[in-house]
CSV table of C-alpha atoms in Angstrom, one decimal:
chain,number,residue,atom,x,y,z
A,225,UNK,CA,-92.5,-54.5,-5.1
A,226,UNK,CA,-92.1,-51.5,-7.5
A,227,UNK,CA,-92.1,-48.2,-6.2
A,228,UNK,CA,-93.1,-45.1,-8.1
A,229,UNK,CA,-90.6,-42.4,-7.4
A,230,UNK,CA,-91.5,-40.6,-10.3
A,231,UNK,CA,-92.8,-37.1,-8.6
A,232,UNK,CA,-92.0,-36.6,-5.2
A,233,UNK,CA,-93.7,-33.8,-3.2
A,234,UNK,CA,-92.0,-30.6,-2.5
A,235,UNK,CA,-92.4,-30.7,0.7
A,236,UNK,CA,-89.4,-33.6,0.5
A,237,UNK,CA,-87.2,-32.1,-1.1
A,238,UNK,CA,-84.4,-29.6,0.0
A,239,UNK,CA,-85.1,-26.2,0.5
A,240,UNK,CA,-82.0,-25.3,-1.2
A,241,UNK,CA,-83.1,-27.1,-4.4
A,242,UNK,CA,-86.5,-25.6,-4.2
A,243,UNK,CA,-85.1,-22.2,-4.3
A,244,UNK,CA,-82.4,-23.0,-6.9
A,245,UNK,CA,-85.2,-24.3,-9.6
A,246,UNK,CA,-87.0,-20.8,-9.1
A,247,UNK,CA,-83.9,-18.8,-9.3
A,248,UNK,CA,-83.6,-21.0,-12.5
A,249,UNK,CA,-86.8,-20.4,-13.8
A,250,UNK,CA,-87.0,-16.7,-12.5
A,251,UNK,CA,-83.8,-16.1,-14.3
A,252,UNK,CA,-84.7,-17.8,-17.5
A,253,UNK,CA,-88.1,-15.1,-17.5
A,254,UNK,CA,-86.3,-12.2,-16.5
A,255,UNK,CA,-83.5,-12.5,-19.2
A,256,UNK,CA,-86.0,-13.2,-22.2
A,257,UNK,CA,-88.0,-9.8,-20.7
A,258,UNK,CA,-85.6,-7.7,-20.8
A,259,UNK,CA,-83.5,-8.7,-23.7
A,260,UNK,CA,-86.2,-10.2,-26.1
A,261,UNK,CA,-89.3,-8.2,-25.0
A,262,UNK,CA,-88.6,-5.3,-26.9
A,263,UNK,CA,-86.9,-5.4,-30.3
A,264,UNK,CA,-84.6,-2.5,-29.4
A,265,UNK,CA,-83.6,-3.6,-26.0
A,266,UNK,CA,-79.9,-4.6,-26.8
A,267,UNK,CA,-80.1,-1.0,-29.1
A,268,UNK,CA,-80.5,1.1,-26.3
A,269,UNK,CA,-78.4,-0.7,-24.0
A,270,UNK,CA,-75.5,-0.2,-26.2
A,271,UNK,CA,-76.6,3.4,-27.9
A,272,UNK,CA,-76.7,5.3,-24.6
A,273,UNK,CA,-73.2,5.0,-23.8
A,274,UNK,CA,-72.1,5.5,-27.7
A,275,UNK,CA,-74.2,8.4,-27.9
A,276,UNK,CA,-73.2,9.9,-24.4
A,277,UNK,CA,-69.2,9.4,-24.9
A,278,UNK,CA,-70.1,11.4,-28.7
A,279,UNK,CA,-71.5,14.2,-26.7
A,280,UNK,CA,-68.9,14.9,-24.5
A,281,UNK,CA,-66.4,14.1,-27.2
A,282,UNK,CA,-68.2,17.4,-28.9
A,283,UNK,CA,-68.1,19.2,-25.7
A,284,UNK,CA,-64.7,18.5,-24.3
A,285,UNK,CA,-63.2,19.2,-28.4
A,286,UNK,CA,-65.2,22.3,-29.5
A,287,UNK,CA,-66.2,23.8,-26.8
A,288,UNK,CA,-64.1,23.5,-23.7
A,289,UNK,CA,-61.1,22.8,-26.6
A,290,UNK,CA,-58.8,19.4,-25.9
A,291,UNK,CA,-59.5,16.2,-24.7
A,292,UNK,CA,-56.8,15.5,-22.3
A,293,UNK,CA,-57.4,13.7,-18.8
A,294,UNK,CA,-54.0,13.4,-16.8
A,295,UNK,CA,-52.5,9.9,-17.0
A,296,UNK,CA,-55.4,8.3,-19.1
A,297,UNK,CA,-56.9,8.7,-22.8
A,298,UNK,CA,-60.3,10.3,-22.8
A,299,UNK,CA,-62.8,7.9,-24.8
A,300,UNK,CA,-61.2,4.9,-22.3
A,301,UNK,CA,-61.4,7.0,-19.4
A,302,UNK,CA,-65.4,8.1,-20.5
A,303,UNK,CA,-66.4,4.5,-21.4
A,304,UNK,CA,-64.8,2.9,-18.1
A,305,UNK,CA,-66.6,5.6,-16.1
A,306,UNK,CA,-70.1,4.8,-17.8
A,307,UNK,CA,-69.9,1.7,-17.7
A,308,UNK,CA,-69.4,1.3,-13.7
A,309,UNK,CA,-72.2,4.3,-13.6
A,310,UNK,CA,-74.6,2.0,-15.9
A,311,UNK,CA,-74.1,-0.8,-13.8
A,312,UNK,CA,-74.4,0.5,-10.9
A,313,UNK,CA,-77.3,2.7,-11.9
A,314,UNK,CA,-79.4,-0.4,-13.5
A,315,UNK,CA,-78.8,-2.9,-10.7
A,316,UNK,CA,-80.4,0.0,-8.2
A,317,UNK,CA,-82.9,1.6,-10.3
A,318,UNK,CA,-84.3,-2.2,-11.9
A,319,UNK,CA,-85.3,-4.3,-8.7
A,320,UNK,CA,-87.8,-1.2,-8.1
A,321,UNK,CA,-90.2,-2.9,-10.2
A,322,UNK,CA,-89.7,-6.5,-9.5
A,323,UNK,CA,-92.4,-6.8,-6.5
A,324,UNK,CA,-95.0,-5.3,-8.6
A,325,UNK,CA,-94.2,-6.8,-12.1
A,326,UNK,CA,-94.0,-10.6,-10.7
A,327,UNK,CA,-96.8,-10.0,-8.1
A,328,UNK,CA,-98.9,-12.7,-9.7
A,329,UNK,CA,-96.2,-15.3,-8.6
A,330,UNK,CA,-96.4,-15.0,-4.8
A,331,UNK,CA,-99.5,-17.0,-4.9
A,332,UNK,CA,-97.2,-19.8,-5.4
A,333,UNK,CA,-95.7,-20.5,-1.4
A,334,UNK,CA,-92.2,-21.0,-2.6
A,335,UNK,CA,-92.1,-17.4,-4.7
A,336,UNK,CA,-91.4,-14.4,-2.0
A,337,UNK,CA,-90.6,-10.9,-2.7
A,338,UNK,CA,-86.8,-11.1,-2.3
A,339,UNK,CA,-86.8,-13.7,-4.6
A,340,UNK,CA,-87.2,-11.6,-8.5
A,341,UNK,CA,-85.7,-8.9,-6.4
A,342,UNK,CA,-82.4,-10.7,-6.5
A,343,UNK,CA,-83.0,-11.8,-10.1
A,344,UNK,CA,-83.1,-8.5,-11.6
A,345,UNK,CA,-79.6,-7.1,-9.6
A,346,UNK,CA,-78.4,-10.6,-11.1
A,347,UNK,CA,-79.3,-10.2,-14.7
A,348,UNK,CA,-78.8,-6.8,-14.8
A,349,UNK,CA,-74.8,-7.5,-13.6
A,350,UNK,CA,-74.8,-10.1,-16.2
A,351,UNK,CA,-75.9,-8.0,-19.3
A,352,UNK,CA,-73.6,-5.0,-18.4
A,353,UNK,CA,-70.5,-7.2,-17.8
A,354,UNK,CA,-71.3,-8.3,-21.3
A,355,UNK,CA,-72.0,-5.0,-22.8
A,356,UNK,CA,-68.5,-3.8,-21.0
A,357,UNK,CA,-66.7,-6.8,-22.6
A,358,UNK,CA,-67.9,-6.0,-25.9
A,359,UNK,CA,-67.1,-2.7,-25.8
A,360,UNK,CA,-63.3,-3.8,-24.8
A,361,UNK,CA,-63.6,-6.1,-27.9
A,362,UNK,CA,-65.0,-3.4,-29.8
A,363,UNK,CA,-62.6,-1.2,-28.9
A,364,UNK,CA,-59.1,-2.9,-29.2
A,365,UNK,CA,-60.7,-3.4,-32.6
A,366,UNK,CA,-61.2,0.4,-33.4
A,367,UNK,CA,-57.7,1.0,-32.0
A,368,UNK,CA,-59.2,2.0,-29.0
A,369,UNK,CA,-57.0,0.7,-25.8
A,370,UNK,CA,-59.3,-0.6,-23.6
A,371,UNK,CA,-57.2,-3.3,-22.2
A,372,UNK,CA,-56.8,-2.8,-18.8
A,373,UNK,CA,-53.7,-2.6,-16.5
A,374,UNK,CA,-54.8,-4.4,-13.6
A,375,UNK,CA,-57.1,-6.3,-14.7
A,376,UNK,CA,-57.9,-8.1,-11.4
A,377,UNK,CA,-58.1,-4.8,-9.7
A,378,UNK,CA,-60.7,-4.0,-12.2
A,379,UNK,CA,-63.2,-7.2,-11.9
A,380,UNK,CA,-63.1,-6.3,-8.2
A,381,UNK,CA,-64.1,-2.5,-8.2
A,382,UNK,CA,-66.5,-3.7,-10.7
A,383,UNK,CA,-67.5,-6.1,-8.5
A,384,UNK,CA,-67.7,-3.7,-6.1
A,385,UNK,CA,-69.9,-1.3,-8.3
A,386,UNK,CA,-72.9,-4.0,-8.9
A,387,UNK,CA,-72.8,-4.7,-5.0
A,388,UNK,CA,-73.1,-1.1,-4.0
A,389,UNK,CA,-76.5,-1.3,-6.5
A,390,UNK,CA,-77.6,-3.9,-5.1
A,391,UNK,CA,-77.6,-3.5,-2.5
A,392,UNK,CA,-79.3,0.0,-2.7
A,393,UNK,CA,-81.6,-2.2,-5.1
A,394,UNK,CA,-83.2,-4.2,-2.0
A,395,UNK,CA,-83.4,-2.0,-0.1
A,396,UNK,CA,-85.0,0.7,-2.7
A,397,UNK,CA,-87.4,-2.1,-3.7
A,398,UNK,CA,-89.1,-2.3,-0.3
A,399,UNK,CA,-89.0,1.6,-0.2
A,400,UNK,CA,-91.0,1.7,-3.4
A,401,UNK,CA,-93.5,-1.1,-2.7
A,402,UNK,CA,-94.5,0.4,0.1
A,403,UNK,CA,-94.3,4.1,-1.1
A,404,UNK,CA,-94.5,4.1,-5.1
A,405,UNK,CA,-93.6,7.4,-4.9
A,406,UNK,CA,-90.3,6.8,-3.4
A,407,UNK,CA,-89.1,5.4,-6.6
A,408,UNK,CA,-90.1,8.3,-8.7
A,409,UNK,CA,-87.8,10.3,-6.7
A,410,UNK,CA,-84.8,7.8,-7.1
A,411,UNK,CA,-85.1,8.0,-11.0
A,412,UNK,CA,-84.8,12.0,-11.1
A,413,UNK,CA,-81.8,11.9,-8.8
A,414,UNK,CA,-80.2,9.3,-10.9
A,415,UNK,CA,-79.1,12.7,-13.5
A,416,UNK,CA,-77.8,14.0,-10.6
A,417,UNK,CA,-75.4,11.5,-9.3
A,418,UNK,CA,-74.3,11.1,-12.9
A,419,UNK,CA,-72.9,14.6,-12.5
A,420,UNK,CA,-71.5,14.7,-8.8
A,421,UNK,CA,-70.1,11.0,-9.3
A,422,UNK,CA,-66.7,11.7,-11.5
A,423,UNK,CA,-68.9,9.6,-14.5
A,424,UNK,CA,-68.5,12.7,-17.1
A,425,UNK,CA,-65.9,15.7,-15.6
A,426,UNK,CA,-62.8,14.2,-13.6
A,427,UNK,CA,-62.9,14.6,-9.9
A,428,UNK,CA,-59.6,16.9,-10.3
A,429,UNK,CA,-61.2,19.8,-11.5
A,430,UNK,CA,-63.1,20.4,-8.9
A,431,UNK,CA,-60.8,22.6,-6.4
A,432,UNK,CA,-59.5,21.2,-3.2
A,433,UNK,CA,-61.2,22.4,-0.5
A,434,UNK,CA,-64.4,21.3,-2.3
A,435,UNK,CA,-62.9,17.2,-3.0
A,436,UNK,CA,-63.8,16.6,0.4
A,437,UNK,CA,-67.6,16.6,-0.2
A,438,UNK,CA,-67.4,14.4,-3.7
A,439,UNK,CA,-66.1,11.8,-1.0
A,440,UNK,CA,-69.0,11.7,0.5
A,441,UNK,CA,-70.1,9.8,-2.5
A,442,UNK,CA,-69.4,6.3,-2.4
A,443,UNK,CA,-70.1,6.1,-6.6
A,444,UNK,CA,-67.5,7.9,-6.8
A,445,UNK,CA,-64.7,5.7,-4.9
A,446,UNK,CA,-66.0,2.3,-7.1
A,447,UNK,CA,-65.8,4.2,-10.4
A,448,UNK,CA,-62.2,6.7,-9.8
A,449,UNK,CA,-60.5,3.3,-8.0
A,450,UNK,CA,-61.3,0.9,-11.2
A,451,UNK,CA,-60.1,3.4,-13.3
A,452,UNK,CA,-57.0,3.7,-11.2
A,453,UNK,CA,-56.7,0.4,-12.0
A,454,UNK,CA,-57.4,0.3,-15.6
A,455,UNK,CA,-55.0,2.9,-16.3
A,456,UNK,CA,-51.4,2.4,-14.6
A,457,UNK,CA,-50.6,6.2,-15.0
A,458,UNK,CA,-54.1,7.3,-14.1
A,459,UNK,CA,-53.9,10.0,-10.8
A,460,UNK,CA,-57.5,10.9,-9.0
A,461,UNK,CA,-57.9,12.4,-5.7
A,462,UNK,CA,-57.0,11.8,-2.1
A,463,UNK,CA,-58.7,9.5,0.0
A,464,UNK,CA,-60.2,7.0,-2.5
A,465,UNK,CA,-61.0,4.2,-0.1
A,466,UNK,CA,-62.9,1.0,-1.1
A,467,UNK,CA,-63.9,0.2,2.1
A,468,UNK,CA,-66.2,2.9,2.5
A,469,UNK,CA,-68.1,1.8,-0.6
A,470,UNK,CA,-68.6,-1.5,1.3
A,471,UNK,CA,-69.3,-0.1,3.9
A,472,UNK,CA,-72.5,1.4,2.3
A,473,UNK,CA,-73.0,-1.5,-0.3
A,474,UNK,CA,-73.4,-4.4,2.7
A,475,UNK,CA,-75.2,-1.8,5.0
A,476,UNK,CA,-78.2,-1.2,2.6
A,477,UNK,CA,-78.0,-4.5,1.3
A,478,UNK,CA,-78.7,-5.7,5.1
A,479,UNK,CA,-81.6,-3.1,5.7
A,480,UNK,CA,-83.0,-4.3,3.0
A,481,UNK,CA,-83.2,-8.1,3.6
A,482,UNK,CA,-84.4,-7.0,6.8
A,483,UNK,CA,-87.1,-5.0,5.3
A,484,UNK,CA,-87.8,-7.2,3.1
A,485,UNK,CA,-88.2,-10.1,5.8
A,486,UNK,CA,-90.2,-7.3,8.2
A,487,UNK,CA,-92.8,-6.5,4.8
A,488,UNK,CA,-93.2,-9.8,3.1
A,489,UNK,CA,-96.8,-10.1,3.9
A,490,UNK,CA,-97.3,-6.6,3.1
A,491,UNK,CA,-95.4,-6.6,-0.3
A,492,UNK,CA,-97.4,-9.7,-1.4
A,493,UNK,CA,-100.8,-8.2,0.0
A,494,UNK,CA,-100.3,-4.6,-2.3
């Protein structure tokens, strides 16, 4: 007797497998959106940092006079530093909007909240790795040595970097679902950080009895240790300390699974 196993029921299949084919799909959505949605997506994405390292190229040459970081070249030093900044940054600020901007999909049972939070810190890692690797293919073009020294050292801290966002991305993404204003606040300190995170000005200049504070900042240990391992010769501060960035990257990123488990009816509901 023939059977007719064609479609099966979800309800007999894996939960694993159900949640993997709408990763799979979510993923697919969420790439074409932000890459394909707006003619000048991949423009931006690559202009900011261009026209960001030209600034301070202008500034650090004409107006503070030389270019010179200790142990490092400047444009390498400037790029490695915006790049961590820009992924960390994105993979935060991006999974703010994912509740509200896939609210139509939680009618389907197998959709939650969590679920094109994740997506976005994902994608978001994926398009800056790529961005950073075509910038080091750009650059050892141009002359530019962007080769790292350690290179292993450098997929970790970057590693690192994307988990401290996204972890702050959960958790940030409950925050703002509940209280939209919340992520208004988290874009205009995002200038901020930029400045008091090493991204621009080198941690050295600020004086000693002052480094202590910058510490504080756990941007700032993910960006100065992957350049300490991009550049052999490279010398930052005291007390750069990796764990402390994991420290607050798998904090957050547990508050805000619990949040997010605590406020799923709620985030679905808004």
């Amino acid at each position: 007797m023939a059977t007719n196993t064609e479609h099966i029921p979800d309800s007999t299949r894996h939960p694993m497998r159900v949640t993997w084919d709408v990763w799979s799909a979510m993923y697919l959505r969420e790439m074409i959106a932000r890459t394909m949605a707006d003619r000048m997506a991949w423009f931006w994405m690559i202009f900011e940092p261009i026209a960001t390292i030209g600034v301070m190229i202008f500034i650090r040459t004409y107006i503070r006079g030389g270019r010179n970081i200790t142990g490092a070249e400047f444009v390498p030093w400037m790029i490695v530093g915006l790049m961590g900044f820009y992924l960390f940054r994105e993979a935060m600020l991006r999974p703010m909007g994912a509740v509200e901007a896939n609210r139509g999909l939680f009618t389907y049972r197998q959709i939650l909240p969590i679920d094109p939070v994740l997506i976005r810190c994902f994608v978001e890692g994926m398009i800056r790795s790529f961005i950073f690797l075509l910038f080091v293919v750009v650059g050892s073009l141009l002359k530019i040595n962007l080769i790292p020294d350690h290179a292993f050292g450098v997929m970790m801290d970057w590693l690192s970097l994307w988990m401290l966002g996204v972890g702050l991305g959960v958790l940030l993404s409950v925050a703002s679902g509940l209280v939209p204003e919340v992520g208004r606040v988290v874009r205009i300190v995002t200038l901020p950080l930029l400045l008091i995170s090493g991204v621009i000005f080198p941690v050295t200049y600020v004086p000693a009895q002052y480094q202590q504070y910058l510490l504080w900042n756990p941007i700032v240990h993910g960006i100065e240790s992957m350049r300490l391992s991009f550049f052999d010769s490279y010398h930052s501060i005291p007390g750069i300390d990796m764990t402390y960035l994991w420290f607050w990257a798998l904090a957050s990123l547990t508050l805000g699974l619990v949040m997010h488990v605590r406020f799923a009816s709620r985030l679905k509901a808004r």
